[in-house]
Coordinates of C-alpha atoms and ligand atoms in Angstrom, one line a residue:
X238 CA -26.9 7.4 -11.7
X239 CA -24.3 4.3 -11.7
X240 CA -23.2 2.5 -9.2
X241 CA -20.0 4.4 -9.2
X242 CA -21.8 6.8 -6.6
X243 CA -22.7 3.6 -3.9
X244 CA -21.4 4.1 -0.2
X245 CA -18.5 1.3 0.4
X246 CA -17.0 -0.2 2.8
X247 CA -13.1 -1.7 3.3
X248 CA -13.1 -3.2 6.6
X249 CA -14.0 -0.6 9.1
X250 CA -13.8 1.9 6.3
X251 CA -17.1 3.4 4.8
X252 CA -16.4 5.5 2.4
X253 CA -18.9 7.6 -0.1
X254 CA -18.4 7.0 -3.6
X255 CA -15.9 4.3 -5.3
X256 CA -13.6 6.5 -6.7
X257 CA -10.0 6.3 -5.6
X258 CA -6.9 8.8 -6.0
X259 CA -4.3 5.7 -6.8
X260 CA -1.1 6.7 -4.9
X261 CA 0.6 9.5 -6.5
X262 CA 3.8 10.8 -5.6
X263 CA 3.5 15.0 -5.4
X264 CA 7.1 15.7 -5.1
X265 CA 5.7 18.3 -2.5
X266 CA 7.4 17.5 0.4
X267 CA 10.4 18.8 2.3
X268 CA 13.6 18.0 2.5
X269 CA 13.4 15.1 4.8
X270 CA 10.1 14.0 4.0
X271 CA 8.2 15.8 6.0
X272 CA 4.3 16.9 5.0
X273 CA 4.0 20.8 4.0
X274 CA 1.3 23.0 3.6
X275 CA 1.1 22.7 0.2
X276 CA 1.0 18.8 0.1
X277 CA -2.1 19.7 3.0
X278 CA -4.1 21.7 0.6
X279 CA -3.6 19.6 -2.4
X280 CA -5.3 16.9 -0.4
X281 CA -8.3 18.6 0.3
X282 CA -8.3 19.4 -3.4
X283 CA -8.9 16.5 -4.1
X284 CA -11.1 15.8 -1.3
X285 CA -13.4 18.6 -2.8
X286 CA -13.0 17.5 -5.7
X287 CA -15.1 14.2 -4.6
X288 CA -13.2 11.4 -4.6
X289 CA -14.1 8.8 -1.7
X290 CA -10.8 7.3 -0.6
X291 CA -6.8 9.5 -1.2
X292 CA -4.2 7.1 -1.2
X293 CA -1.1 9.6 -0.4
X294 CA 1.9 9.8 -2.7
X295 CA 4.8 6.8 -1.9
X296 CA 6.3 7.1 1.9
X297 CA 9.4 5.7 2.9
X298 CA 9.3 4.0 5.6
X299 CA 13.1 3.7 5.9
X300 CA 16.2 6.4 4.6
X301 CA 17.4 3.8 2.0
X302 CA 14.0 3.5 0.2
X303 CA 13.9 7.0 -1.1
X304 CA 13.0 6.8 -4.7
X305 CA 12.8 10.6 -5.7
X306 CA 12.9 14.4 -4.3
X307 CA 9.9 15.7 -2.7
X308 CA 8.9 12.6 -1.6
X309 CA 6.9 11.6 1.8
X310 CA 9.1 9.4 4.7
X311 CA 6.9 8.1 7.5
X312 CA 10.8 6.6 8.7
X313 CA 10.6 8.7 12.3
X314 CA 8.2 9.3 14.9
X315 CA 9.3 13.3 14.1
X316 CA 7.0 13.1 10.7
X317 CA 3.8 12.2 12.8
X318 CA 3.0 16.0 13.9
X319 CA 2.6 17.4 10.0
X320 CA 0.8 14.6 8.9
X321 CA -1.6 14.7 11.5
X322 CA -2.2 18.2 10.1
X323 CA -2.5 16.9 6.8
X324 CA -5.1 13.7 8.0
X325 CA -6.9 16.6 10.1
X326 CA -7.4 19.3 7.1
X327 CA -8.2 15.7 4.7
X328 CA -11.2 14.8 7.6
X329 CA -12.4 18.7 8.3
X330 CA -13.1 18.4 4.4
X331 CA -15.3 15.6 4.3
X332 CA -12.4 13.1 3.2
X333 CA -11.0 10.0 4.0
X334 CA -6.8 9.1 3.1
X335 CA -4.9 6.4 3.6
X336 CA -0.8 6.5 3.8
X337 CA 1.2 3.9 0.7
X338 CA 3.9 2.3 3.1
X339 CA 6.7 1.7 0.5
X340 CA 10.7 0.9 0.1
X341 CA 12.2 1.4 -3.5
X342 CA 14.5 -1.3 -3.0
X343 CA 17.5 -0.9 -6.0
X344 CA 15.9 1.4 -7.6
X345 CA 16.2 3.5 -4.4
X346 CA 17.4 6.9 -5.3
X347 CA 21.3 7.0 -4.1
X348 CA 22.0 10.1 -4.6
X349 CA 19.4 11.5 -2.6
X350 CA 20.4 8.7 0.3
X351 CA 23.9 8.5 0.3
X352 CA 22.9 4.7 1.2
X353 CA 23.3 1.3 -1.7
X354 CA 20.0 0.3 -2.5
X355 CA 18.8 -2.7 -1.5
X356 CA 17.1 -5.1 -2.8
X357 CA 16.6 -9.0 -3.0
X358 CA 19.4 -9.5 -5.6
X359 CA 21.9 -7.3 -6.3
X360 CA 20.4 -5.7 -9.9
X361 CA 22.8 -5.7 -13.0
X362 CA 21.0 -3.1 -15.2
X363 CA 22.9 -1.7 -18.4
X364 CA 24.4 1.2 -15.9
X365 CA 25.9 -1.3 -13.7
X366 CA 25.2 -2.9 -10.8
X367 CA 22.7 -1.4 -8.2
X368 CA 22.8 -1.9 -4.8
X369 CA 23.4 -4.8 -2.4
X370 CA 21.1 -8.2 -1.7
X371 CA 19.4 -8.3 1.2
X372 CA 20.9 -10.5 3.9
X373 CA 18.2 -12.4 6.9
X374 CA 19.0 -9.5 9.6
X375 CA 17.7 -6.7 6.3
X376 CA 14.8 -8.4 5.7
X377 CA 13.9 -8.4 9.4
X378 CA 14.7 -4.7 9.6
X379 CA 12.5 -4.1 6.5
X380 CA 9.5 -6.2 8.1
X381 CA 10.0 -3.5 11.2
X382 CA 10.7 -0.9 9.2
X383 CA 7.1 -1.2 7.5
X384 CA 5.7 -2.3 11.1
X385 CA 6.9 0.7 12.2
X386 CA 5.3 2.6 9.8
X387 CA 2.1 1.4 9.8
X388 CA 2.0 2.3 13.3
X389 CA 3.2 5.7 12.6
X390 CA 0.3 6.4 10.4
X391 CA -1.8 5.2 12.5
X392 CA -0.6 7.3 15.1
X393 CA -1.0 10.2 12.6
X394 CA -4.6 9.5 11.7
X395 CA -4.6 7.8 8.6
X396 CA -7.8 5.5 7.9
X397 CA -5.6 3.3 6.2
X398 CA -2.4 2.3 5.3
X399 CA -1.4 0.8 1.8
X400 CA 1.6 -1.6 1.2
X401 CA 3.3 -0.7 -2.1
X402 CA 4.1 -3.7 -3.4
X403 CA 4.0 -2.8 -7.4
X404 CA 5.8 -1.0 -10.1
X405 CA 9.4 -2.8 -9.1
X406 CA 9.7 -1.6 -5.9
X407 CA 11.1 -3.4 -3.0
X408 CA 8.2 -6.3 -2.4
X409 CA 7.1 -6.3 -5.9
X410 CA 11.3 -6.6 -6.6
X411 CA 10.8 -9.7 -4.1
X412 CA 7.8 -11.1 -6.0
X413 CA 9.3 -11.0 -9.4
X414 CA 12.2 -13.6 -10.5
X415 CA 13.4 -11.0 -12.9
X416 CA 14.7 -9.2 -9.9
X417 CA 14.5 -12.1 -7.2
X418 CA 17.7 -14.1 -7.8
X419 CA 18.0 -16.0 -4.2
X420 CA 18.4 -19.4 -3.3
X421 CA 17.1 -18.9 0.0
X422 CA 13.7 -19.1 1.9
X423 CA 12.8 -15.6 0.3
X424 CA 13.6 -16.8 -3.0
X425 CA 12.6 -19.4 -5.7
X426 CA 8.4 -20.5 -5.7
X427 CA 6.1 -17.9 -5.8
X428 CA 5.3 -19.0 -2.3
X429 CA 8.9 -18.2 -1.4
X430 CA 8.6 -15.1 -3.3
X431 CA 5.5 -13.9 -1.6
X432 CA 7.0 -14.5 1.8
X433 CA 8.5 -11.4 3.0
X434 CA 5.3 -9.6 2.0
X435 CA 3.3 -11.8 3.9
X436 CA 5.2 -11.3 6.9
X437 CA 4.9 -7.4 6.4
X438 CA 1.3 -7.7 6.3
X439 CA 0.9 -10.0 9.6
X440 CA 3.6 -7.2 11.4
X441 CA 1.5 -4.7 10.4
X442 CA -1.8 -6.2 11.7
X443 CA 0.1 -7.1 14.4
X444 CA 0.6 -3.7 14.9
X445 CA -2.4 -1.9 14.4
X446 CA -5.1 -4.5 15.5
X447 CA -7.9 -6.1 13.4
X448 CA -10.0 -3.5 12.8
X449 CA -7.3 -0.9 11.0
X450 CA -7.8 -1.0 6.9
X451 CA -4.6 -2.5 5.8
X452 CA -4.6 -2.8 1.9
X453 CA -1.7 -3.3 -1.0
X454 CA -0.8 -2.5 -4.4
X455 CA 0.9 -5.2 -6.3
X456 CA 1.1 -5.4 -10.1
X457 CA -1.1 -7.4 -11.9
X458 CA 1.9 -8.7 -14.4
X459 CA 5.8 -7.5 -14.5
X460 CA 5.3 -7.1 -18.3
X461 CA 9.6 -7.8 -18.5
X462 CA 10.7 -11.4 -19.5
X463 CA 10.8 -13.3 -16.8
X464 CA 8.8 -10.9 -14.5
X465 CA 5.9 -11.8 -12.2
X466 CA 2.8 -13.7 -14.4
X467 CA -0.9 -12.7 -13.9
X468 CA -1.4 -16.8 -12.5
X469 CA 1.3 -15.7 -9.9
X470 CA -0.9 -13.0 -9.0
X471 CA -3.5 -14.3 -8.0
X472 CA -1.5 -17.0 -5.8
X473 CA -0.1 -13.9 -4.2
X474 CA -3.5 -12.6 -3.5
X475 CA -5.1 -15.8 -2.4
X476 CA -2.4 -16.0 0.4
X477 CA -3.0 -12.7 1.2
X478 CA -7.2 -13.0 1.2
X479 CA -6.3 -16.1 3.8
X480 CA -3.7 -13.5 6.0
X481 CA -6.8 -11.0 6.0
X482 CA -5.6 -8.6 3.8
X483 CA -8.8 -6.1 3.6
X484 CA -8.0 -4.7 -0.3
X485 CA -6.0 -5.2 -3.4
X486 CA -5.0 -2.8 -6.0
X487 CA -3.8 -3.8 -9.1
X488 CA -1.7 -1.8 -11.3
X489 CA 1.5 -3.5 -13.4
X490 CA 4.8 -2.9 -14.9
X491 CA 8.4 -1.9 -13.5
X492 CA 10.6 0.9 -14.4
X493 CA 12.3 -1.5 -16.8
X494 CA 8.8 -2.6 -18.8
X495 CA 9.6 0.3 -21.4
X496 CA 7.4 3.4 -22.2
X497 CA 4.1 1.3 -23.5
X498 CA 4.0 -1.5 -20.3
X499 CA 4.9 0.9 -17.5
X500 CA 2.9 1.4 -14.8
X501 CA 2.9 5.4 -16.8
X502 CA 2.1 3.7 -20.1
X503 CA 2.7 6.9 -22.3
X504 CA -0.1 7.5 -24.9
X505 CA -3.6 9.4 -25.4
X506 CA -6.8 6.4 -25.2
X507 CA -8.4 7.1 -28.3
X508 CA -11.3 4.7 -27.3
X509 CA -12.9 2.9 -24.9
X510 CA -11.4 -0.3 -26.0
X511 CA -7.6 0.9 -25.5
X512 CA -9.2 2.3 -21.5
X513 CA -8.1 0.0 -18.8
X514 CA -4.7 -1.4 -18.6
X515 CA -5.7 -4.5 -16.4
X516 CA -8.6 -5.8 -17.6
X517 CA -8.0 -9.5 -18.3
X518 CA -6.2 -9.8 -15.0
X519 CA -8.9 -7.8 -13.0
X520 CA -11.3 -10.8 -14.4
X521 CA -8.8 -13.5 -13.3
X522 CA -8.5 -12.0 -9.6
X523 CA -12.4 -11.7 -9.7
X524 CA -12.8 -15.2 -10.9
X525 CA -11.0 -16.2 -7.6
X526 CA -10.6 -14.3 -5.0
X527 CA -13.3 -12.5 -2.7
X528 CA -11.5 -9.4 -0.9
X529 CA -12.7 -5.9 -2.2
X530 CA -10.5 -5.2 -5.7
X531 CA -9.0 -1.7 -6.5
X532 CA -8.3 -1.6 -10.6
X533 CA -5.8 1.2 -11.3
X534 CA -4.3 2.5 -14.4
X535 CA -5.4 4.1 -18.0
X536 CA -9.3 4.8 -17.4
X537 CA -10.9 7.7 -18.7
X538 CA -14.3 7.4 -19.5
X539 CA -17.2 7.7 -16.7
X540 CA -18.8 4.8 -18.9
X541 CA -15.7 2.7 -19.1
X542 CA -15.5 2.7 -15.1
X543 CA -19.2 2.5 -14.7
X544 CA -19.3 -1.3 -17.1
X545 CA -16.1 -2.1 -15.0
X546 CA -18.4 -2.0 -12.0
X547 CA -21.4 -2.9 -13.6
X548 CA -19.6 -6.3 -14.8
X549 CA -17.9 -7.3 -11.5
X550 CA -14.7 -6.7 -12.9
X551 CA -14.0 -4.5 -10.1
X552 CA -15.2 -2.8 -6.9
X553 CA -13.4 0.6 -7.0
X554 CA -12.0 2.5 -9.5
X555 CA -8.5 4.5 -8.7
X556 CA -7.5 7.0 -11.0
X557 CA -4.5 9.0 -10.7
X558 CA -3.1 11.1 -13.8
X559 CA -6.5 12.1 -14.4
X560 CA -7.1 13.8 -11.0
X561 CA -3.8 15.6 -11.8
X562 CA -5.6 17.2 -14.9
X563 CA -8.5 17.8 -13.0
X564 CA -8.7 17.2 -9.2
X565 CA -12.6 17.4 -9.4
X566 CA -13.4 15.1 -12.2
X567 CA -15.4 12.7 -9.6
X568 CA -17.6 15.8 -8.8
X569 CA -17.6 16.9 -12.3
X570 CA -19.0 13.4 -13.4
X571 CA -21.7 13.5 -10.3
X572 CA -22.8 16.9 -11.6
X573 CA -23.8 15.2 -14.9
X574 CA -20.9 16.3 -17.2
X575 CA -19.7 12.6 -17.7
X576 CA -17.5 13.9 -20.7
X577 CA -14.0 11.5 -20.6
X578 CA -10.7 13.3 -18.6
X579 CA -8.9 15.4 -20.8
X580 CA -5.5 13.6 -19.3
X581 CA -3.6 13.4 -22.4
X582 CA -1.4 10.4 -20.5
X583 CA 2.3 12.0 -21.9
X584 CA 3.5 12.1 -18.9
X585 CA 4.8 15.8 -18.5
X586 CA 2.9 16.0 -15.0
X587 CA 6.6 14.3 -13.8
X588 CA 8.9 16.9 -14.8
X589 CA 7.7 19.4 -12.0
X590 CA 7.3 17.5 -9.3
X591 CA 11.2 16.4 -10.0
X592 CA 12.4 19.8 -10.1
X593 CA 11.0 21.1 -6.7
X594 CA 7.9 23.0 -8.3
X595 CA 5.6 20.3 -6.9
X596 CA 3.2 18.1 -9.2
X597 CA 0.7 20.3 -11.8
X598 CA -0.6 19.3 -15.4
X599 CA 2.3 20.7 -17.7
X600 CA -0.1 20.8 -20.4
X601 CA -3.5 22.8 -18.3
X602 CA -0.7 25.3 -17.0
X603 CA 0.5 25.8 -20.8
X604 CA -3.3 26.2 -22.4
X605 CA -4.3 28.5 -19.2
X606 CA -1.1 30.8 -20.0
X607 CA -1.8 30.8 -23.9
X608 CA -5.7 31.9 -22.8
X609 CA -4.1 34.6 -20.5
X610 CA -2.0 35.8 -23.5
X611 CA -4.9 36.4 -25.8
X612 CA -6.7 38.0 -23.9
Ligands
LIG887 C1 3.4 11.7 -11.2 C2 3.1 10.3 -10.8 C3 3.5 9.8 -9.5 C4 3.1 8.5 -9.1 N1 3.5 8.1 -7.9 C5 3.1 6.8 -7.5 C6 3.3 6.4 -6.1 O1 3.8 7.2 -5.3 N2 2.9 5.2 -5.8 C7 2.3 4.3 -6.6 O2 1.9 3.2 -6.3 N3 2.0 4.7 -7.9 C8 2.4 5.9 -8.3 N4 2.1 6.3 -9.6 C9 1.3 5.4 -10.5 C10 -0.2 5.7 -10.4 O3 -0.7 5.5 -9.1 C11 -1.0 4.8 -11.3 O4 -0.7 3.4 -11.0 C12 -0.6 5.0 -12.8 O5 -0.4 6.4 -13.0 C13 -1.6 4.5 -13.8 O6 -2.9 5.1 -13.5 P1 -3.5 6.3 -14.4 O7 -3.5 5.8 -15.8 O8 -4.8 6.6 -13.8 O9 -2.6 7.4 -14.3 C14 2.4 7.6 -10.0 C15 2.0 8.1 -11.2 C16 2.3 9.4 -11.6 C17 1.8 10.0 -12.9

């Protein structure tokens, strides 16, 4: 068997296997964020399903980073109860889960809020202008806001807590001079850039002591003119490696990268080649930096991720549209039946979870009622 089935270890963290459920939001929760039941027993889905580490769907750690309906907050001390429930069912399975900390900055959802997004520039996208720049006195409520947070999931039994930083969101919005406009000390060099994610990171460890797993997503490239490069990447993650950050994840893209470059790129892999979104920058981290490495986005095939280990490119392998397809592909693999995910990567699997019916595969819910009908 590969290597894909080694015990690991983040920090304090072992975990079984080094398979990871990339963040993915489930659309499953209440109103005001809150965890359900249903959220609960999709996690131990997956947990049975094998995988070693759940990263949980996008949180919000504050009411004007909501990015969509159904999504988790972690913004009040009221949230802790349900998701203890949830860490509790996740741990009584066998699992381990950490909680993404994350703010959506412009792209916040307004309607949902009621609240301008915020972000580190005020955006002009072809609808208009969204939201409002950040002044000194916001950032320092965002830096608590994610402090707060962190603690919060602690509090509520996470093993971990992961700091969206990707995909155009607020930090990654901070990171990127396509978005980051400012003249200011959170604006300009990369170093300037990277500052308001540094201090959320030394808040949260702050926070939750040195031995709590505190890891980030951040894009490996913007893929939008002007965006964040893969060199500026890996500047990002050497400061954070000297902070202590204890992971990376590396995904890429922002909702305004178009259908092929988003972090969803839209299209079936037809071969191993096309697998792996990342790779090149995945090899330029590796060529630098030493904390553990999370490579995220279009892999398929059980050989594909077992070569990406194999060839130091990375140390875990996070999946997410995938294990929507099929929550127990890692077991399904271990059992022998390394045949690639059917995860036809279109994209349908959004359309539920945005109307309230919670996240499924559109098109495994379609061929099961077509089955039903002939039979
Ligand atoms: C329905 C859906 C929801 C997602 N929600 C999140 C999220 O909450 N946080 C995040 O960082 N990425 C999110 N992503 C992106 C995935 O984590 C991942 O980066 C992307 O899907 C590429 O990986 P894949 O090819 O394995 O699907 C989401 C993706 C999908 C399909």
């Amino acid at each position: 068997m590969s290597n894909l089935f080694d015990a690991m270890r983040i920090s304090s963290l072992s975990l079984k296997n080094r398979f990871v459920r990339s963040a993915t939001w489930e659309g499953m929760a209440a109103e005001d964020g809150s965890c359900t039941q249903k959220l609960t027993d999709y996690m131990v889905q997956l947990v049975e399903g094998g995988v070693g580490l759940i990263i949980s769907g996008h949180a919000y750690v504050s009411r004007e980073g909501q990015a969509g309906p159904g999504q988790l907050g972690i913004y009040d001390d009221a949230l802790i109860p349900a998701l203890a429930s949830m860490t509790a069912a996740v741990h009584h399975a066998g699992g381990k889960i950490a909680l993404q900390l994350a703010h959506a900055g412009c792209n916040a959802a307004e309607a949902l809020t009621g609240l301008p997004p915020l972000g580190p520039s005020v955006w002009e996208g072809e609808k208009g202008s969204r939201g409002r720049e950040a002044t000194l006195e916001d950032i320092s409520r965002l830096v608590h806001a994610f402090r707060q947070a962190a603690e919060r999931a602690k509090r509520a039994g996470f093993d971990a807590v992961q700091i969206h930083s990707a995909h155009g969101y607020c930090l990654s919005q901070f990171l990127s001079p396509f978005y980051n406009k400012r003249q200011d000390a959170y604006g300009g060099s990369i170093e300037n850039r990277a500052r308001i994610v540094l201090e959320v990171y030394d808040s949260i460890r702050k926070a939750v002591g040195p031995d709590f797993p505190v890891l980030i997503k951040m894009n490996a490239q913007d893929f939008v003119e002007g965006g964040l490069s893969a060199e500026e990447m890996v500047r990002v993650a050497s400061l954070l490696e000297q902070a202590g950050m204890d992971a990376v994840e590396l995904s890429g893209g922002t909702a305004h990268s178009g259908a092929k470059l988003s972090p969803v790129r839209v299209g079936k892999l037809e071969s191993p080649d096309k697998e792996v979104y990342y790779r090149q920058e995945a090899r330029l981290f590796k060529e630098k930096i030493r904390i553990p490495l999370m490579v995220v986005g279009g892999i398929r095939s059980y050989e594909v991720a077992a070569k990406l280990v194999e060839e130091g490119l990375t140390d875990f392998v996070s999946l997410s549209r995938p294990l929507i397809r099929e929550p127990h592909l890692v077991n399904r693999w271990k059992s022998g039946d390394t045949r690639k995910s059917t995860c036809l990567s279109d994209n349908q699997c959004f359309k539920p979870a945005m109307t309230g019916k919670g996240l499924y595969c559109v098109v495994e819910a379609k061929e099961k009622a077509r089955a039903k009908e002939s039979q």
